[in-house]
């Protein structure tokens, strides 16, 4: 008998000799198992393809959710940035206004000091100061108004025979004068040096300058140069107070200018302070 069919390993029908069928049965069973394995692989492949499709849909859905989240975050940041920008602008404006108020207060304080000095006899030497240190502090006070001021001074102290308050008043007045007749974009230079028993301090600006015919009188009380200088508010006291302070401490003061629009340099000298004897 010969084999005509198998089902779950059972012979359905046979034809031909039994010995032939028995010999071929293992091969036929292997063929049947291979067929079932192939069908299982096909089914598994179909399942993997379906799972891949579902995973792709999930990834696409997640990508959409992430994009929506990014869009929402970008919108929130934009909405928050607008008020932050406004707050920053207000803070900057308030800072500038505060600086202006501080500058006005400093100017008022100088005016009161000058008025008192104008009515009182300025005393002589009350002590000694390091002109380099005091110049740095005066420059820091003037920079509050937004000015550009450089210092040219030696590394070692330059001790002058004058009290700290009077020296500060003297340098503040000269810096205020330089700022008054210069724009904030024009740098001012303060120089300090010492030679032959006296210290020299100068303030140089690049402002409107001083006509030569006025140089000899600008240290007079209430004197005003006129012309472009009249557009700048002032009482004409600051430079006269500077002259009185310098004279009371045994020094000299003068002004130099190459003319209108060429800037000015105000220079004063004071005796160097005597060193205290060694103990």
Coordinates of C-alpha atoms in Angstrom, one line a residue:
X1 CA 0.0 0.0 0.0
X2 CA 1.1 3.7 -0.5
X3 CA 0.5 6.6 1.9
X4 CA -2.2 9.1 0.8
X5 CA -2.6 11.3 3.8
X6 CA -1.7 12.1 7.4
X7 CA -3.5 13.9 10.2
X8 CA -1.8 14.6 13.5
X9 CA 0.6 11.8 12.7
X10 CA -2.2 9.3 11.9
X11 CA -2.4 7.4 8.6
X12 CA -5.7 8.2 6.8
X13 CA -5.3 5.9 3.9
X14 CA -2.5 3.8 2.4
X15 CA -1.8 2.1 -0.8
X16 CA 1.2 -0.1 -1.6
X17 CA 3.2 -2.3 0.6
X18 CA 3.2 -1.6 4.3
X19 CA 6.9 -1.9 4.6
X20 CA 7.4 0.9 2.1
X21 CA 5.0 3.2 3.9
X22 CA 6.6 2.4 7.3
X23 CA 10.0 3.3 5.9
X24 CA 8.8 6.6 4.5
X25 CA 6.7 7.6 7.5
X26 CA 9.5 9.5 9.4
X27 CA 10.2 11.6 6.3
X28 CA 6.6 12.4 5.8
X29 CA 6.2 13.4 9.4
X30 CA 9.2 15.7 9.1
X31 CA 7.6 17.3 6.1
X32 CA 4.4 17.7 8.0
X33 CA 6.2 19.3 11.0
X34 CA 8.1 21.6 8.6
X35 CA 4.8 22.7 7.1
X36 CA 3.3 23.4 10.5
X37 CA 6.5 25.4 11.5
X38 CA 6.3 27.5 8.3
X39 CA 2.6 28.2 9.0
X40 CA 3.6 29.2 12.6
X41 CA 6.3 31.5 11.3
X42 CA 4.0 33.1 8.8
X43 CA 1.4 33.7 11.6
X44 CA 4.2 35.1 13.9
X45 CA 5.4 37.4 11.1
X46 CA 1.8 38.7 10.6
X47 CA 1.6 39.3 14.3
X48 CA 4.9 41.2 14.3
X49 CA 3.8 43.3 11.4
X50 CA 0.6 44.1 13.1
X51 CA 2.5 45.0 16.3
X52 CA 4.9 47.2 14.3
X53 CA 2.0 49.0 12.8
X54 CA 0.5 49.6 16.2
X55 CA 3.8 50.7 17.6
X56 CA 4.2 53.2 14.7
X57 CA 0.8 54.6 15.5
X58 CA 1.7 54.9 19.1
X59 CA 5.0 56.7 18.2
X60 CA 3.2 59.1 15.9
X61 CA 0.6 59.8 18.6
X62 CA 3.4 60.4 21.2
X63 CA 5.2 62.7 18.7
X64 CA 2.1 64.7 18.3
X65 CA 1.7 65.0 22.0
X66 CA 5.3 66.1 22.4
X67 CA 4.9 68.7 19.6
X68 CA 1.8 70.0 21.3
X69 CA 3.6 70.2 24.6
X70 CA 6.5 72.1 23.0
X71 CA 4.1 74.5 21.3
X72 CA 2.3 75.1 24.6
X73 CA 5.7 75.7 26.4
X74 CA 6.9 78.1 23.7
X75 CA 3.6 80.0 24.0
X76 CA 3.9 80.2 27.8
X77 CA 7.5 81.4 27.6
X78 CA 6.5 84.0 25.0
X79 CA 3.6 85.2 27.2
X80 CA 5.9 85.3 30.3
X81 CA 8.7 87.1 28.4
X82 CA 6.6 90.1 27.6
X83 CA 5.9 91.2 31.2
X84 CA 9.5 90.3 32.1
X85 CA 10.8 92.6 29.4
X86 CA 8.5 95.4 30.6
X87 CA 9.7 94.9 34.2
X88 CA 13.3 95.0 33.1
X89 CA 12.6 98.2 31.2
X90 CA 11.0 99.8 34.3
X91 CA 13.8 98.7 36.5
X92 CA 16.4 100.2 34.2
X93 CA 14.4 103.5 34.0
X94 CA 14.1 103.5 37.8
X95 CA 17.9 102.9 38.1
X96 CA 18.6 105.9 35.8
X97 CA 16.2 108.1 37.7
X98 CA 17.8 107.1 41.0
X99 CA 21.2 108.0 39.6
X100 CA 19.8 111.3 38.5
X101 CA 18.4 111.9 42.0
X102 CA 21.7 111.0 43.6
X103 CA 23.5 113.4 41.2
X104 CA 21.1 116.2 42.1
X105 CA 21.5 115.5 45.8
X106 CA 25.3 115.6 45.5
X107 CA 25.0 118.8 43.6
X108 CA 22.8 120.3 46.3
X109 CA 25.1 119.2 49.0
X110 CA 28.1 120.8 47.2
X111 CA 26.1 124.0 46.8
X112 CA 25.3 124.1 50.5
X113 CA 29.0 123.4 51.4
X114 CA 30.1 126.1 49.0
X115 CA 27.6 128.7 50.4
X116 CA 28.8 128.0 53.9
X117 CA 32.4 128.2 52.8
X118 CA 31.8 131.5 51.1
X119 CA 30.5 133.0 54.3
X120 CA 33.3 131.5 56.5
X121 CA 37.0 131.9 56.7
X122 CA 38.5 128.7 55.4
X123 CA 41.0 127.3 57.9
X124 CA 44.5 126.2 57.1
X125 CA 45.9 122.7 57.3
X126 CA 43.8 120.3 59.4
X127 CA 45.7 117.2 58.7
X128 CA 47.1 115.1 55.8
X129 CA 45.5 113.1 53.0
X130 CA 46.7 110.6 50.4
X131 CA 45.8 112.4 47.2
X132 CA 45.7 109.2 45.2
X133 CA 43.2 107.5 47.5
X134 CA 41.0 110.6 47.7
X135 CA 41.1 111.0 43.9
X136 CA 39.8 107.5 43.5
X137 CA 37.0 108.1 45.9
X138 CA 36.1 111.4 44.2
X139 CA 36.1 109.7 40.8
X140 CA 33.8 107.0 42.1
X141 CA 31.4 109.7 43.3
X142 CA 31.4 111.5 40.0
X143 CA 30.9 108.2 38.0
X144 CA 27.5 107.8 39.6
X145 CA 26.4 110.4 37.0
X146 CA 27.5 108.2 34.2
X147 CA 30.8 110.0 33.4
X148 CA 34.0 108.4 32.0
X149 CA 36.9 109.4 34.3
X150 CA 40.4 108.1 34.2
X151 CA 43.1 108.4 36.8
X152 CA 46.8 108.9 36.1
X153 CA 48.6 108.5 39.4
X154 CA 51.7 106.8 40.9
X155 CA 51.3 103.6 42.8
X156 CA 52.7 105.1 46.0
X157 CA 50.8 107.5 48.2
X158 CA 51.1 111.3 47.6
X159 CA 50.4 112.8 51.0
X160 CA 49.3 116.4 51.0
X161 CA 49.1 118.9 53.9
X162 CA 45.3 119.4 53.9
X163 CA 42.3 117.9 55.7
X164 CA 40.3 115.2 54.1
X165 CA 37.0 117.2 54.0
X166 CA 38.6 120.2 52.3
X167 CA 40.5 118.1 49.7
X168 CA 37.3 116.2 48.9
X169 CA 35.4 119.5 48.5
X170 CA 38.2 120.8 46.3
X171 CA 38.3 117.8 44.0
X172 CA 34.5 117.4 43.9
X173 CA 34.1 121.0 42.7
X174 CA 36.7 120.6 39.9
X175 CA 35.2 117.3 38.7
X176 CA 31.7 118.9 38.9
X177 CA 32.9 121.8 36.8
X178 CA 34.5 119.4 34.2
X179 CA 31.2 117.4 34.0
X180 CA 29.1 120.5 33.8
X181 CA 30.8 121.8 30.6
X182 CA 31.4 118.4 28.9
X183 CA 29.2 115.7 27.5
X184 CA 29.2 112.3 29.2
X185 CA 30.8 110.7 26.1
X186 CA 33.9 112.9 26.6
X187 CA 36.4 111.4 29.0
X188 CA 37.9 113.3 31.9
X189 CA 41.4 112.7 33.2
X190 CA 42.6 113.3 36.8
X191 CA 46.4 113.3 37.3
X192 CA 48.3 113.2 40.6
X193 CA 52.0 113.5 41.0
X194 CA 54.6 114.8 43.4
X195 CA 57.9 116.7 42.9
X196 CA 60.1 119.1 44.8
X197 CA 58.2 119.2 48.1
X198 CA 54.7 119.7 46.6
X199 CA 51.9 117.6 45.1
X200 CA 50.2 118.5 41.9
X201 CA 46.6 117.5 40.9
X202 CA 45.0 118.3 37.6
X203 CA 41.6 117.7 36.1
X204 CA 41.4 117.8 32.2
X205 CA 38.2 117.7 30.2
X206 CA 37.4 117.9 26.5
X207 CA 34.4 120.2 26.9
X208 CA 33.6 123.7 25.6
X209 CA 36.8 125.2 26.7
X210 CA 37.6 128.8 28.0
X211 CA 38.4 131.8 25.9
X212 CA 41.8 133.2 26.7
X213 CA 40.5 136.5 27.9
X214 CA 38.5 134.8 30.7
X215 CA 41.3 132.6 32.1
X216 CA 42.5 135.3 34.5
X217 CA 39.0 135.9 36.0
X218 CA 37.3 132.5 36.2
X219 CA 38.3 132.1 39.9
X220 CA 36.5 135.3 40.9
X221 CA 33.4 134.8 43.0
X222 CA 30.2 134.8 41.0
X223 CA 32.1 135.2 37.7
X224 CA 30.5 133.7 34.6
X225 CA 32.3 133.3 31.3
X226 CA 29.2 133.9 29.2
X227 CA 28.5 132.6 25.7
X228 CA 27.9 128.8 25.5
X229 CA 28.7 128.6 29.3
X230 CA 25.6 130.6 30.1
X231 CA 23.5 127.7 28.9
X232 CA 24.8 125.7 31.9
X233 CA 23.3 126.4 35.3
X234 CA 25.6 127.5 38.0
X235 CA 26.3 130.1 40.7
X236 CA 29.9 131.0 39.9
X237 CA 31.0 129.9 43.4
X238 CA 32.7 126.6 42.9
X239 CA 36.0 127.7 41.4
X240 CA 36.3 130.7 43.7
X241 CA 35.9 128.3 46.7
X242 CA 38.6 126.1 45.2
X243 CA 41.0 129.0 45.0
X244 CA 40.3 130.0 48.6
X245 CA 40.9 126.4 49.8
X246 CA 44.2 126.1 47.9
X247 CA 45.4 129.5 49.1
X248 CA 44.5 128.7 52.7
X249 CA 46.7 125.7 52.5
X250 CA 49.7 127.3 50.9
X251 CA 49.1 126.2 47.3
X252 CA 48.4 127.6 43.9
X253 CA 45.6 127.0 41.3
X254 CA 45.3 127.9 37.7
X255 CA 43.4 127.1 34.5
X256 CA 44.6 126.4 31.0
X257 CA 42.7 126.1 27.7
X258 CA 43.4 126.3 24.0
X259 CA 40.2 128.2 23.5
X260 CA 36.5 127.5 22.8
X261 CA 35.7 123.9 22.0
X262 CA 39.2 122.7 23.0
X263 CA 38.7 121.6 26.6
X264 CA 40.3 122.8 29.8
X265 CA 42.7 121.8 32.4
X266 CA 42.5 122.9 36.0
X267 CA 45.6 122.4 38.1
X268 CA 46.5 123.0 41.8
X269 CA 49.5 122.4 43.9
X270 CA 49.7 121.8 47.7
X271 CA 52.6 121.2 50.0
X272 CA 53.5 117.6 50.7
X273 CA 52.7 116.6 54.3
X274 CA 55.8 116.2 56.5
X275 CA 56.4 112.6 57.6
X276 CA 56.0 112.0 61.3
X277 CA 59.3 111.5 63.1
X278 CA 60.2 107.9 63.9
X279 CA 59.5 106.8 67.5

